[in-house]
PDB file of C-alpha atoms in Angstrom:
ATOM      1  CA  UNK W   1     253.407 302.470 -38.901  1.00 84.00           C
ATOM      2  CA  UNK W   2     254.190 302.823 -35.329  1.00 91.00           C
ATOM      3  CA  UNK W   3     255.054 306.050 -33.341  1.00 92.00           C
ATOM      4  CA  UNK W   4     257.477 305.596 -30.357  1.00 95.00           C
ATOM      5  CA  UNK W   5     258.252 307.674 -27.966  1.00 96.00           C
ATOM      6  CA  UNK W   6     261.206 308.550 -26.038  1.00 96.00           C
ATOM      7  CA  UNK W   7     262.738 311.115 -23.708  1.00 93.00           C
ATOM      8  CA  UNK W   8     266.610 312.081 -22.175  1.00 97.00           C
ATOM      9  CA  UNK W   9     268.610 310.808 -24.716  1.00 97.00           C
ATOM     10  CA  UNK W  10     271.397 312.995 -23.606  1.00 97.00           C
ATOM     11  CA  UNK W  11     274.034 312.948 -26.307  1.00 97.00           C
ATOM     12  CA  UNK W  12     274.375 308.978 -26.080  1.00 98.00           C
ATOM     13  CA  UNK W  13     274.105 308.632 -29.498  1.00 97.00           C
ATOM     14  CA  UNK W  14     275.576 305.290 -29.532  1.00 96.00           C
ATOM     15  CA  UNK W  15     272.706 303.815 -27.009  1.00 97.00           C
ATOM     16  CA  UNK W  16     269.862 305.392 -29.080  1.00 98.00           C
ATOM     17  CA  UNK W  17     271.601 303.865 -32.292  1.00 97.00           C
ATOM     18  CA  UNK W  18     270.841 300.366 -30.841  1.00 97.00           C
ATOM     19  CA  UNK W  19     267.854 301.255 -29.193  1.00 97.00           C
ATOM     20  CA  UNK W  20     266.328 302.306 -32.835  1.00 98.00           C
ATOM     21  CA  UNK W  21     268.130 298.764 -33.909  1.00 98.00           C
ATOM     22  CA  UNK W  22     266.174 296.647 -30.842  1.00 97.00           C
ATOM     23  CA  UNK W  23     263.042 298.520 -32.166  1.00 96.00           C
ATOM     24  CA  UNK W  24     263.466 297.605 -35.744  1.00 97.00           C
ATOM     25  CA  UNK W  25     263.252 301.415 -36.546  1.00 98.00           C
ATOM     26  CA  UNK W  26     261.805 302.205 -39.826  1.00 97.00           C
ATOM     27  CA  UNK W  27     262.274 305.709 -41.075  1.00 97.00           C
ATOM     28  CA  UNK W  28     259.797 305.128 -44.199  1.00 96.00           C
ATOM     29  CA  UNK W  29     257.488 303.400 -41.876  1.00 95.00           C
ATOM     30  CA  UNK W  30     257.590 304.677 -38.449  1.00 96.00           C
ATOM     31  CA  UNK W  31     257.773 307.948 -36.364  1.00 96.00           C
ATOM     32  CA  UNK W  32     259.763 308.384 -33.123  1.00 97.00           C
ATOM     33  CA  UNK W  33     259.021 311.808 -30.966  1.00 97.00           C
ATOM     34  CA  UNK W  34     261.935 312.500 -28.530  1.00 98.00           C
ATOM     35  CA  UNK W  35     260.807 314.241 -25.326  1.00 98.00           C
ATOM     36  CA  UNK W  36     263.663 316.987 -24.971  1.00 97.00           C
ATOM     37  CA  UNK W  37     267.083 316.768 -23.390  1.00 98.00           C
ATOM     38  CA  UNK W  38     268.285 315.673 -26.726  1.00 98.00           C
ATOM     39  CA  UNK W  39     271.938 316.638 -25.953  1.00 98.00           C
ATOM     40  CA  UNK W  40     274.593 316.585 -22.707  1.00 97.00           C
ATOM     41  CA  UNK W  41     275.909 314.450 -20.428  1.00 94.00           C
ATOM     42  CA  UNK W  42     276.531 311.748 -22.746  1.00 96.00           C
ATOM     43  CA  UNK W  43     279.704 311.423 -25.187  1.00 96.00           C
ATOM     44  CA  UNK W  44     278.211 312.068 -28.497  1.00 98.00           C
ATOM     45  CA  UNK W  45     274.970 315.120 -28.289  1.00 98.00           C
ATOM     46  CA  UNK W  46     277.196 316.042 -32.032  1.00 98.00           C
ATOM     47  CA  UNK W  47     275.752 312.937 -33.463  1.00 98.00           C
ATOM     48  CA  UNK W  48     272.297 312.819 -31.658  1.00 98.00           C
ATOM     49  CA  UNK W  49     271.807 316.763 -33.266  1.00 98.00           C
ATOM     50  CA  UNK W  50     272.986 315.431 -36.772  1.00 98.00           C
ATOM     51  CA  UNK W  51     270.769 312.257 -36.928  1.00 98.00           C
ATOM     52  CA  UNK W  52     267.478 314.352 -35.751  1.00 98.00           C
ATOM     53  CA  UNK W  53     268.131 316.736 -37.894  1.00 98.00           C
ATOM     54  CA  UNK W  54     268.715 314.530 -41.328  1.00 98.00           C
ATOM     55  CA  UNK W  55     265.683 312.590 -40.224  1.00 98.00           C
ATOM     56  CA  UNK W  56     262.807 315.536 -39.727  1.00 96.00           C
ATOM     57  CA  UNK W  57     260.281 313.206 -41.579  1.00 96.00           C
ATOM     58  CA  UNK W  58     260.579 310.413 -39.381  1.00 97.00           C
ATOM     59  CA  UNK W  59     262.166 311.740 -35.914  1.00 98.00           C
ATOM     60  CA  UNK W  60     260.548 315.000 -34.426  1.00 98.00           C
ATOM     61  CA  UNK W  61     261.341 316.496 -31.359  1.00 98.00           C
ATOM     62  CA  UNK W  62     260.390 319.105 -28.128  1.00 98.00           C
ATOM     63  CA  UNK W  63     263.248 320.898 -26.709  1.00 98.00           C
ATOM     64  CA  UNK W  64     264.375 320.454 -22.927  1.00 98.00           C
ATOM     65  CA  UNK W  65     266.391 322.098 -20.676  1.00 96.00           C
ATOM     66  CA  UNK W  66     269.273 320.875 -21.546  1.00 98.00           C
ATOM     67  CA  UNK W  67     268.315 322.088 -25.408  1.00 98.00           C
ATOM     68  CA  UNK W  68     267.855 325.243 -24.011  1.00 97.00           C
ATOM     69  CA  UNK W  69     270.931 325.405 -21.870  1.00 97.00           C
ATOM     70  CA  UNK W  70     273.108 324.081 -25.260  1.00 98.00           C
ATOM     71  CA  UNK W  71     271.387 327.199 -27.225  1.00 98.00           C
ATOM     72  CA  UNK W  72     271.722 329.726 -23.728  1.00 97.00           C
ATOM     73  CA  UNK W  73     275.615 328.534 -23.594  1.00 97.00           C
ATOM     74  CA  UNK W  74     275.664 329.485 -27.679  1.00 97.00           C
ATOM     75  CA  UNK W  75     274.585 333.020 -27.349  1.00 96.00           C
ATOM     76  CA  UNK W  76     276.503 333.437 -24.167  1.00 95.00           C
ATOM     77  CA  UNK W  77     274.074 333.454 -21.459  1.00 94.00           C
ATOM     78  CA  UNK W  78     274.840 330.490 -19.453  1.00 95.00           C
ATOM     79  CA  UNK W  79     278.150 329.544 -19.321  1.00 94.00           C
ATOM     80  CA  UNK W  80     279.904 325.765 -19.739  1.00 94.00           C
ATOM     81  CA  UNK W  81     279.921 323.642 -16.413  1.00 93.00           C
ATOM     82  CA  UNK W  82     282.488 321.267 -15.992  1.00 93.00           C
ATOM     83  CA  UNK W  83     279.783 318.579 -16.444  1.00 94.00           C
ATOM     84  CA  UNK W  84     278.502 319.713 -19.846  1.00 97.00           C
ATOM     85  CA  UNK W  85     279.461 317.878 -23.063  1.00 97.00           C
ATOM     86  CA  UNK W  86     278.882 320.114 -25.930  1.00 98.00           C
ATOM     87  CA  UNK W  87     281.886 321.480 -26.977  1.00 97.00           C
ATOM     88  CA  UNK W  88     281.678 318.373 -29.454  1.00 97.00           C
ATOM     89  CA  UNK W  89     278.741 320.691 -30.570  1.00 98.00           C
ATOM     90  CA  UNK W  90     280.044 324.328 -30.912  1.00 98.00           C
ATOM     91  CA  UNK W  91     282.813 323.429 -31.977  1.00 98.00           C
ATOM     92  CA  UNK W  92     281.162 321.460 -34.953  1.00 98.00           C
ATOM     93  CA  UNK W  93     281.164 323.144 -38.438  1.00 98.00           C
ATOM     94  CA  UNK W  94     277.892 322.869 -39.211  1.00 98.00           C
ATOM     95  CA  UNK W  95     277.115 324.630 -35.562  1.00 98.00           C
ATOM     96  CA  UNK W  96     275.413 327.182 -36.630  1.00 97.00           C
ATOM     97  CA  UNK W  97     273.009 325.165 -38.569  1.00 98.00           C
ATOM     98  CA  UNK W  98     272.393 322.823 -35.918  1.00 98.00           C
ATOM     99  CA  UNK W  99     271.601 325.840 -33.766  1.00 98.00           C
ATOM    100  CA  UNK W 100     269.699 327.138 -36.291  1.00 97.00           C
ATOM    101  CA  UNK W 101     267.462 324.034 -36.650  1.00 98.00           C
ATOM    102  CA  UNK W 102     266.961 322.771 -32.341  1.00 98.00           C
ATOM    103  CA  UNK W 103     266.121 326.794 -32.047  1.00 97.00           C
ATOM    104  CA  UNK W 104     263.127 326.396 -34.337  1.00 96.00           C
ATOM    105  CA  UNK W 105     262.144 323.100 -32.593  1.00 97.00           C
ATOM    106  CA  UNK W 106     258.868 323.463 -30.122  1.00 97.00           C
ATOM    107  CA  UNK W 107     258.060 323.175 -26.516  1.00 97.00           C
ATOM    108  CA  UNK W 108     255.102 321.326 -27.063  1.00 98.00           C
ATOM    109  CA  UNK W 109     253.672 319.366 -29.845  1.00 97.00           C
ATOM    110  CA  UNK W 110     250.410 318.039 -30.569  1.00 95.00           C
ATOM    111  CA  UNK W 111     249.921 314.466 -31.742  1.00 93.00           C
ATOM    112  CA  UNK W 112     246.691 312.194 -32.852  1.00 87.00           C
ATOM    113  CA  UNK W 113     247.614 308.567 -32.320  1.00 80.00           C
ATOM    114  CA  UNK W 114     245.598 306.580 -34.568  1.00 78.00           C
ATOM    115  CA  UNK W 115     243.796 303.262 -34.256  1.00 70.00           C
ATOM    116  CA  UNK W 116     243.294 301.767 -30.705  1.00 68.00           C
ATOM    117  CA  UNK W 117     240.178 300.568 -29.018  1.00 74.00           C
ATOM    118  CA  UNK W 118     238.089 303.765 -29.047  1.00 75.00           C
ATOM    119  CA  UNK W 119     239.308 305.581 -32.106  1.00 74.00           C
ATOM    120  CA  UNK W 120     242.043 308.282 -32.512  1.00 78.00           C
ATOM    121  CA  UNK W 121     243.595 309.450 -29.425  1.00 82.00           C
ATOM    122  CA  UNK W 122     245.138 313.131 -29.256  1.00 86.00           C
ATOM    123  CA  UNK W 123     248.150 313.887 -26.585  1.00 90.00           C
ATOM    124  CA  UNK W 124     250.394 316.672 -25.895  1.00 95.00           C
ATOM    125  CA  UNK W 125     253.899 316.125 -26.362  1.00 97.00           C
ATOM    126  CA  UNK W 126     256.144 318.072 -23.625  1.00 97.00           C
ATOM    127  CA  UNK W 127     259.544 317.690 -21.985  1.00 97.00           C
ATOM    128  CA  UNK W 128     258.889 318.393 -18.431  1.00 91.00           C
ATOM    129  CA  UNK W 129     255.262 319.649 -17.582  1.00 91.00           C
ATOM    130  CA  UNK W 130     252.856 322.483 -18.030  1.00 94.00           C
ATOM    131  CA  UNK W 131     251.716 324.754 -15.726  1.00 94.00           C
ATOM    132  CA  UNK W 132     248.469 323.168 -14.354  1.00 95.00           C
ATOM    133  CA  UNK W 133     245.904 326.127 -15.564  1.00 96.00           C
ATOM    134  CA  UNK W 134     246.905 326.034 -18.659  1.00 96.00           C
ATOM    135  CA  UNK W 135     244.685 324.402 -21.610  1.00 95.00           C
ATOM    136  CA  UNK W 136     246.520 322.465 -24.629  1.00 94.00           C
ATOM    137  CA  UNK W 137     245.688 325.439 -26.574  1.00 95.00           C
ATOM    138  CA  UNK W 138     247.427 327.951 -24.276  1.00 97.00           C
ATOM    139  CA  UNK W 139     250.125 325.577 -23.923  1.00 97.00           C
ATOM    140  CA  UNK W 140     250.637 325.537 -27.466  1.00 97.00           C
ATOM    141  CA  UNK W 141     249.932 329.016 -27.923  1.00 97.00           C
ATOM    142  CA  UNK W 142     252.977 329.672 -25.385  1.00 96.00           C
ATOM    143  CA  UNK W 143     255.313 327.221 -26.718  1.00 96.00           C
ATOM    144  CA  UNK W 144     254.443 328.782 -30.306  1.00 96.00           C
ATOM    145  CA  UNK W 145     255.578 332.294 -28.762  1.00 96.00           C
ATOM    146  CA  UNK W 146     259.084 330.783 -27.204  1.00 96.00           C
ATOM    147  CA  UNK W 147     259.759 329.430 -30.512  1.00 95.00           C
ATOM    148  CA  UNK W 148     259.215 332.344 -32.136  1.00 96.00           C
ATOM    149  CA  UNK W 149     261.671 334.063 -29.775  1.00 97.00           C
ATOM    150  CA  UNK W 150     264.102 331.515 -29.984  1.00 97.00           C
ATOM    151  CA  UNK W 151     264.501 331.706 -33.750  1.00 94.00           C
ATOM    152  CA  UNK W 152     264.803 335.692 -34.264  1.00 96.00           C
ATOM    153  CA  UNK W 153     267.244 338.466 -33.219  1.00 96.00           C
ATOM    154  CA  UNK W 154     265.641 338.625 -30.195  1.00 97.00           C
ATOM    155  CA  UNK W 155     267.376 334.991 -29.067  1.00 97.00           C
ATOM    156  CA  UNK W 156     270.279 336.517 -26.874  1.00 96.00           C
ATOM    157  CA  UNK W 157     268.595 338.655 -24.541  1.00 95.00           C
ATOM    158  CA  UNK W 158     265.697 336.351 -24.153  1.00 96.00           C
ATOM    159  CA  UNK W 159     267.681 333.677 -23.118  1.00 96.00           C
ATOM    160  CA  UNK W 160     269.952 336.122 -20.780  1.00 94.00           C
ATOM    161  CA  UNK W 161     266.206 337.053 -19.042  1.00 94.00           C
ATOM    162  CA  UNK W 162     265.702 333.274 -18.876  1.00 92.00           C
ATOM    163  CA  UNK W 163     268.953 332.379 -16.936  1.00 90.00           C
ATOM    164  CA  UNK W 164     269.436 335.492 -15.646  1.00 82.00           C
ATOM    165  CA  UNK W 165     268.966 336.715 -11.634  1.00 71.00           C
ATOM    166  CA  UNK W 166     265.467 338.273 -12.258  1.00 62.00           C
TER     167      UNK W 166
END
């Protein structure tokens, strides 16, 4: 088994297809963590959503900003730029259970990598930092909390706060 890691695939689904095919990707055998900014920019953040998704045993993920701006745009608090490509995406039929699913995804993940040298080795699994002070448990503790948020009623006006002027 071997864990892999990768970050920014950004809805080129066709480059990550042969990237798992350079890698000899196994999805009985190995596990690949993708490091947020699963979606935009690239031509196909459709596919990238729908392969994640039918792989949750193998391929786990952490949202990004670009996750987040994909689920803000949903529930109409950010709107479309003229560089974003995920109309593929809302436009899908299965959109709302794609949405359903990246909203549930964390911030942060903890991970144990096994073997090595000196034993086990335990990391934390984030798209673009954490705020300095904060432990792995707080980190996980707040990411925990946004997820929660993400995947209830209270979605919308979170993410309005989020992007909004305040």
């Amino acid at each position: 088994m071997t864990t892999y890691l990768m970050g920014d695939v950004q809805g080129c689904y066709p480059t990550y297809q042969r990237l798992l095919q350079k890698i000899n990707f196994s999805h009985s055998r190995d596990h690949l963590y993708i490091l947020g900014d699963m979606v935009n920019r690239g031509p196909d953040s459709l596919g990238i959503l729908r392969h994640v998704r039918q792989h949750q045993s193998s391929i786990h993920c952490v949202l990004g900003n670009h996750d987040l701006h994909l689920l803000a745009v949903a529930h109409q608090a950010q709107l479309l730029s003229k560089k974003d490509t995920l109309k593929s995406v809302l436009e899908a039929p299965d959109c709302n259970d794609l949405l359903t699913w990246l909203a549930q995804q964390p911030l942060a993940r903890r991970i144990v990598f096994k073997g090595g040298h000196h034993g086990p080795t335990e990391g934390l699994l984030v798209h673009a930092g954490v705020v300095p002070s904060w432990s792995v448990s707080a980190t996980l503790a707040h990411a925990h909390e946004v997820s929660e948020v993400l995947s209830s009623d209270a979605a919308p006006t979170f993410l309005h706060h989020m992007y909004g002027d305040e």
